Amino acid sequence: MAVDYEVEVQFEPVYELVSSIHTFICKKSNKKMDLGASWSAEVAGTLSPELLSALEETELGNDWKLLNLLIYQCPEKGSVDSVLDWLEHLQVGEMYETLAEYVSVFPVQMEQFRSRMHFLLSEWNRQYFSASDPAVNSRLRQHADERRLELGKGPVSDFVNRTTNGFYFMPVDGLRKLVLIPQFHFQPANIIYSFGPLTLCHYAARVSVTDEEISPFMYRALRSLGEKSRLKILQSLGGGRKTFTEIARQAGISKGIVHDHIFNLRCAGLLHAYIEGENVTSYSLRLEGIHRMNEQLFEYLK
């Protein structure tokens, strides 16, 4: 698939700080995360009532999306403290100028927005993130460095597919730049923000901070095949791309159940997901994911 947009791989700890807050706030996804629902409960027990209240009032809507854009545009992302200092002293006019390149809808009260987000980031960093396992940031940075070395050695679409474990970003809506940001906390899911010519993709980097005898990524792929309906979905996609509605119709089961099946297959790297803006428009069988699963299993059984 030919693409005419630029691809960049970025990682700084502030990205993972925001990803970890996203993971905590997104309660409906806690059971699907590798960290499990217990992580959210354990972290909640260490946070101040004021921060917990602020987190409960925060929605993963447009303001949160704009925060991610602001952080991407911060000129000093080398440390969390440098980003926090920049955000704290950013004037309202400067925020408008920073965001206006990509969006036309802004927070109603820009100064309150900045103060609220600065409080969330700084207190979450102080009460949780700064004391979390340093191996997370270390391995994400190493992963990003390795991916950058691979960038440019083949077709861009193939690089994105390998890096994100199955994503194809369609060159629509004037997309000029795709920024791939590896994340740990929200694994195995991904977070995508589209700003017209710019797309930020926080993708599951498939990194682990524990030494497990059985690779959790191989185990996820094997478990994803433990449902007859999922096998039927994979078989149906062998003939080419299909929309979610087409998959649900052919499977003959409710859309809610199909959604869960596709989530599991996607996270296992067994599906290609074709993305326009922030929406997945269709899926197809990802044979390289099947081959990789077999290779990992054979390596383990030797």
Short mmCIF file of C-alpha atoms in Angstrom, two decimals:
data_model
loop_
_atom_site.label_atom_id
_atom_site.label_comp_id
_atom_site.label_asym_id
_atom_site.label_seq_id
_atom_site.Cartn_x
_atom_site.Cartn_y
_atom_site.Cartn_z
CA MET A 1 0.00 0.00 0.00
CA ALA A 2 1.58 3.27 -1.14
CA VAL A 3 1.43 6.19 1.30
CA ASP A 4 2.42 9.80 0.86
CA TYR A 5 2.66 10.86 4.49
CA GLU A 6 5.66 11.10 6.80
CA VAL A 7 6.07 8.61 9.65
CA GLU A 8 7.92 9.34 12.86
CA VAL A 9 8.52 7.29 16.02
CA GLN A 10 8.66 9.29 19.24
CA PHE A 11 8.98 8.41 22.90
CA GLU A 12 9.37 10.57 25.99
CA PRO A 13 8.28 9.68 29.55
CA VAL A 14 5.55 12.34 29.49
CA TYR A 15 3.74 10.32 26.83
CA GLU A 16 3.61 7.31 29.15
CA LEU A 17 2.53 9.52 32.04
CA VAL A 18 -0.51 10.60 30.00
CA SER A 19 -1.12 7.03 28.83
CA SER A 20 -1.13 5.80 32.43
CA ILE A 21 -3.74 8.43 33.40
CA HIS A 22 -5.82 7.44 30.37
CA THR A 23 -5.65 3.81 31.51
CA PHE A 24 -6.79 4.72 35.03
CA ILE A 25 -9.67 6.89 33.81
CA CYS A 26 -10.90 4.38 31.21
CA LYS A 27 -12.59 2.09 33.73
CA LYS A 28 -14.58 0.20 31.10
CA SER A 29 -11.34 -1.11 29.62
CA ASN A 30 -9.59 -2.07 32.87
CA LYS A 31 -10.52 -5.76 32.61
CA LYS A 32 -9.09 -5.93 29.09
CA MET A 33 -5.76 -4.36 29.99
CA ASP A 34 -2.68 -6.46 30.66
CA LEU A 35 -2.29 -4.68 34.00
CA GLY A 36 -5.76 -5.89 35.00
CA ALA A 37 -8.51 -4.27 37.05
CA SER A 38 -6.48 -4.82 40.22
CA TRP A 39 -3.91 -2.25 39.06
CA SER A 40 -6.50 0.53 39.03
CA ALA A 41 -7.74 -0.42 42.50
CA GLU A 42 -4.22 -0.61 43.93
CA VAL A 43 -3.23 2.78 42.50
CA ALA A 44 -6.48 4.39 43.69
CA GLY A 45 -5.59 3.38 47.24
CA THR A 46 -2.42 5.49 47.09
CA LEU A 47 -3.92 8.70 45.68
CA SER A 48 -5.16 11.75 47.56
CA PRO A 49 -8.93 12.41 47.70
CA GLU A 50 -8.39 15.64 45.74
CA LEU A 51 -6.62 13.88 42.87
CA LEU A 52 -9.13 11.02 42.86
CA SER A 53 -11.96 13.52 42.60
CA ALA A 54 -10.27 15.32 39.72
CA LEU A 55 -9.67 12.03 37.90
CA GLU A 56 -13.30 10.97 38.33
CA GLU A 57 -14.45 14.27 36.83
CA THR A 58 -12.12 14.00 33.84
CA GLU A 59 -13.59 12.64 30.61
CA LEU A 60 -11.62 11.23 27.70
CA GLY A 61 -13.25 13.72 25.35
CA ASN A 62 -12.12 16.69 23.30
CA ASP A 63 -10.25 18.44 26.13
CA TRP A 64 -8.21 15.29 26.75
CA LYS A 65 -7.53 14.97 23.05
CA LEU A 66 -6.31 18.59 22.95
CA LEU A 67 -4.02 17.92 25.91
CA ASN A 68 -2.33 15.18 23.88
CA LEU A 69 -1.89 17.62 20.99
CA LEU A 70 -0.40 20.26 23.31
CA ILE A 71 2.10 17.79 24.74
CA TYR A 72 3.11 16.65 21.27
CA GLN A 73 3.82 20.30 20.37
CA CYS A 74 5.75 21.07 23.56
CA PRO A 75 9.28 22.14 22.49
CA GLU A 76 10.94 20.68 25.62
CA LYS A 77 9.73 17.11 26.13
CA GLY A 78 13.01 15.75 27.46
CA SER A 79 11.63 15.35 30.97
CA VAL A 80 8.23 15.34 32.63
CA ASP A 81 9.22 18.38 34.71
CA SER A 82 10.13 20.40 31.62
CA VAL A 83 6.71 19.71 30.09
CA LEU A 84 4.92 20.58 33.31
CA ASP A 85 6.85 23.84 33.60
CA TRP A 86 6.06 24.73 29.97
CA LEU A 87 2.37 23.98 30.42
CA GLU A 88 2.14 25.91 33.70
CA HIS A 89 3.56 29.09 32.16
CA LEU A 90 1.88 28.81 28.75
CA GLN A 91 -0.20 31.92 28.11
CA VAL A 92 -3.76 31.63 26.80
CA GLY A 93 -2.83 33.33 23.55
CA GLU A 94 0.09 30.95 23.09
CA MET A 95 -2.19 27.95 23.62
CA TYR A 96 -4.55 29.18 20.93
CA GLU A 97 -1.63 29.66 18.54
CA THR A 98 -0.20 26.24 19.39
CA LEU A 99 -3.50 24.41 18.82
CA ALA A 100 -4.90 26.47 15.93
CA GLU A 101 -2.63 24.82 13.37
CA TYR A 102 -4.59 21.59 13.76
CA VAL A 103 -7.98 22.32 15.36
CA SER A 104 -10.76 24.90 15.26
CA VAL A 105 -12.65 23.86 18.41
CA PHE A 106 -11.06 24.92 21.71
CA PRO A 107 -11.89 24.51 25.41
CA VAL A 108 -14.51 27.01 26.57
CA GLN A 109 -12.31 28.30 29.41
CA MET A 110 -8.74 27.93 28.18
CA GLU A 111 -7.09 29.09 31.40
CA GLN A 112 -9.17 26.72 33.51
CA PHE A 113 -8.39 23.94 31.05
CA ARG A 114 -4.66 24.56 31.42
CA SER A 115 -4.84 24.72 35.23
CA ARG A 116 -6.95 21.56 35.45
CA MET A 117 -4.67 19.57 33.17
CA HIS A 118 -1.53 20.83 34.88
CA PHE A 119 -2.91 19.72 38.25
CA LEU A 120 -3.77 16.26 36.90
CA LEU A 121 -0.38 15.73 35.28
CA SER A 122 1.72 17.12 38.12
CA GLU A 123 -0.15 15.35 40.93
CA TRP A 124 -0.36 12.05 39.06
CA ASN A 125 3.37 12.30 38.42
CA ARG A 126 4.08 13.04 42.08
CA GLN A 127 1.74 10.45 43.56
CA TYR A 128 2.16 7.61 41.06
CA PHE A 129 4.22 7.95 37.91
CA SER A 130 7.54 9.23 39.31
CA ALA A 131 7.67 6.25 41.70
CA SER A 132 6.59 3.61 39.15
CA ASP A 133 8.96 0.99 37.75
CA PRO A 134 11.72 2.81 35.80
CA ALA A 135 12.05 -0.24 33.54
CA VAL A 136 8.82 0.81 31.79
CA ASN A 137 10.28 4.03 30.38
CA SER A 138 13.63 2.39 29.74
CA ARG A 139 12.16 -0.41 27.64
CA LEU A 140 9.81 1.91 25.78
CA ARG A 141 12.73 4.17 24.88
CA GLN A 142 14.79 1.17 23.75
CA HIS A 143 11.85 -0.06 21.68
CA ALA A 144 11.46 3.37 20.03
CA ASP A 145 15.18 3.52 19.25
CA GLU A 146 15.03 0.09 17.61
CA ARG A 147 12.00 1.02 15.54
CA ARG A 148 13.65 4.23 14.32
CA LEU A 149 16.60 2.20 13.07
CA GLU A 150 14.18 0.13 10.97
CA LEU A 151 12.31 3.11 9.57
CA GLY A 152 13.22 3.73 5.94
CA LYS A 153 14.40 0.18 5.21
CA GLY A 154 11.27 -0.73 3.28
CA PRO A 155 7.77 0.46 2.39
CA VAL A 156 6.34 2.83 5.01
CA SER A 157 3.05 0.93 5.20
CA ASP A 158 4.90 -2.31 6.01
CA PHE A 159 6.88 -0.55 8.74
CA VAL A 160 3.69 0.81 10.33
CA ASN A 161 2.05 -2.62 10.08
CA ARG A 162 4.97 -4.34 11.84
CA THR A 163 5.34 -1.64 14.47
CA THR A 164 1.66 -1.42 15.42
CA ASN A 165 0.99 -5.15 15.03
CA GLY A 166 -1.46 -4.73 12.19
CA PHE A 167 -2.50 -1.12 11.55
CA TYR A 168 -2.82 0.45 8.12
CA PHE A 169 -3.46 4.20 8.17
CA MET A 170 -5.22 5.14 4.97
CA PRO A 171 -3.87 8.32 3.29
CA VAL A 172 -7.10 10.29 3.56
CA ASP A 173 -8.27 13.64 4.97
CA GLY A 174 -5.03 15.34 4.01
CA LEU A 175 -2.94 13.18 6.36
CA ARG A 176 0.66 14.41 6.13
CA LYS A 177 2.28 13.05 9.29
CA LEU A 178 1.78 9.94 11.41
CA VAL A 179 3.51 9.88 14.78
CA LEU A 180 3.87 6.45 16.39
CA ILE A 181 4.25 6.55 20.18
CA PRO A 182 4.87 3.25 22.02
CA GLN A 183 2.96 2.77 25.27
CA PHE A 184 2.89 0.21 28.06
CA HIS A 185 0.03 0.94 30.47
CA PHE A 186 -2.84 0.67 27.98
CA GLN A 187 -1.60 -2.60 26.44
CA PRO A 188 -2.92 -4.45 24.53
CA ALA A 189 -5.16 -1.63 23.22
CA ASN A 190 -4.20 1.49 21.27
CA ILE A 191 -5.15 5.19 21.38
CA ILE A 192 -5.48 7.18 18.16
CA TYR A 193 -6.02 10.93 17.80
CA SER A 194 -6.56 12.51 14.39
CA PHE A 195 -6.02 16.23 13.78
CA GLY A 196 -6.48 16.39 10.02
CA PRO A 197 -2.93 16.45 8.64
CA LEU A 198 -1.54 14.94 11.88
CA THR A 199 -2.34 11.59 13.51
CA LEU A 200 -0.95 10.51 16.88
CA CYS A 201 -1.04 6.76 17.47
CA HIS A 202 -0.17 5.53 20.98
CA TYR A 203 0.28 1.86 20.19
CA ALA A 204 0.81 -1.20 22.37
CA ALA A 205 4.57 -1.72 22.17
CA ARG A 206 4.34 -5.33 23.37
CA VAL A 207 7.03 -4.76 25.98
CA SER A 208 7.10 -6.45 29.36
CA VAL A 209 8.87 -5.51 32.59
CA THR A 210 8.74 -8.99 34.07
CA ASP A 211 10.72 -12.03 33.02
CA GLU A 212 8.05 -14.60 32.26
CA GLU A 213 8.80 -18.08 30.99
CA ILE A 214 5.83 -17.91 28.63
CA SER A 215 5.64 -14.79 26.48
CA PRO A 216 2.40 -12.94 27.33
CA PHE A 217 2.10 -11.93 23.68
CA MET A 218 2.34 -15.51 22.42
CA TYR A 219 -0.12 -16.58 25.12
CA ARG A 220 -2.58 -13.85 24.07
CA ALA A 221 -2.44 -14.99 20.45
CA LEU A 222 -3.06 -18.61 21.41
CA ARG A 223 -5.94 -17.69 23.73
CA SER A 224 -7.52 -15.55 21.02
CA LEU A 225 -8.16 -18.74 19.02
CA GLY A 226 -10.06 -20.41 21.84
CA GLU A 227 -13.50 -19.51 20.44
CA LYS A 228 -15.16 -21.12 17.42
CA SER A 229 -16.67 -17.78 16.42
CA ARG A 230 -13.22 -16.19 16.27
CA LEU A 231 -11.95 -18.97 14.01
CA LYS A 232 -14.95 -18.39 11.74
CA ILE A 233 -14.20 -14.66 11.65
CA LEU A 234 -10.59 -15.35 10.66
CA GLN A 235 -11.72 -17.77 7.98
CA SER A 236 -14.21 -15.27 6.56
CA LEU A 237 -11.52 -12.59 6.35
CA GLY A 238 -9.24 -14.84 4.34
CA GLY A 239 -11.17 -13.78 1.27
CA GLY A 240 -10.41 -10.08 1.68
CA ARG A 241 -11.30 -6.96 3.64
CA LYS A 242 -14.67 -6.66 5.35
CA THR A 243 -16.37 -3.97 7.40
CA PHE A 244 -17.45 -4.61 10.98
CA THR A 245 -21.09 -4.81 9.84
CA GLU A 246 -20.23 -7.38 7.18
CA ILE A 247 -18.32 -9.49 9.72
CA ALA A 248 -21.20 -9.36 12.22
CA ARG A 249 -23.75 -10.25 9.54
CA GLN A 250 -21.71 -13.22 8.31
CA ALA A 251 -20.95 -14.43 11.85
CA GLY A 252 -24.65 -14.30 12.76
CA ILE A 253 -24.01 -13.10 16.31
CA SER A 254 -24.62 -9.81 18.13
CA LYS A 255 -22.44 -6.82 17.33
CA GLY A 256 -21.35 -6.57 20.97
CA ILE A 257 -19.93 -10.10 20.95
CA VAL A 258 -18.33 -9.56 17.52
CA HIS A 259 -16.71 -6.39 18.86
CA ASP A 260 -15.12 -8.37 21.72
CA HIS A 261 -13.94 -11.09 19.31
CA ILE A 262 -12.37 -8.56 16.96
CA PHE A 263 -10.72 -6.77 19.88
CA ASN A 264 -9.07 -10.02 20.97
CA LEU A 265 -7.99 -10.97 17.47
CA ARG A 266 -6.70 -7.46 16.76
CA CYS A 267 -4.69 -7.31 19.98
CA ALA A 268 -3.22 -10.72 19.17
CA GLY A 269 -1.94 -9.32 15.87
CA LEU A 270 -4.09 -11.65 13.76
CA LEU A 271 -6.02 -8.90 11.95
CA HIS A 272 -5.14 -5.94 9.79
CA ALA A 273 -7.14 -2.86 10.81
CA TYR A 274 -7.59 -0.18 8.15
CA ILE A 275 -7.91 3.25 9.75
CA GLU A 276 -9.32 6.47 8.36
CA GLY A 277 -8.89 9.34 10.79
CA GLU A 278 -9.70 7.76 14.15
CA ASN A 279 -12.05 5.08 12.82
CA VAL A 280 -11.36 1.51 11.76
CA THR A 281 -13.27 1.08 8.49
CA SER A 282 -12.45 -2.56 7.70
CA TYR A 283 -10.42 -5.61 8.66
CA SER A 284 -8.55 -8.39 6.90
CA LEU A 285 -6.64 -11.52 7.88
CA ARG A 286 -3.05 -10.86 8.97
CA LEU A 287 -1.17 -14.00 7.98
CA GLU A 288 2.15 -12.77 9.36
CA GLY A 289 0.53 -12.75 12.80
CA ILE A 290 -0.39 -16.41 12.40
CA HIS A 291 3.14 -17.26 11.28
CA ARG A 292 4.68 -15.30 14.16
CA MET A 293 2.46 -17.09 16.68
CA ASN A 294 3.60 -20.45 15.29
CA GLU A 295 7.25 -19.41 15.39
CA GLN A 296 6.97 -18.31 19.03
CA LEU A 297 5.23 -21.55 19.96
CA PHE A 298 7.87 -23.69 18.22
CA GLU A 299 10.66 -21.71 19.90
CA TYR A 300 9.06 -22.29 23.29
CA LEU A 301 8.53 -26.03 22.73
CA LYS A 302 12.09 -26.75 21.58
#
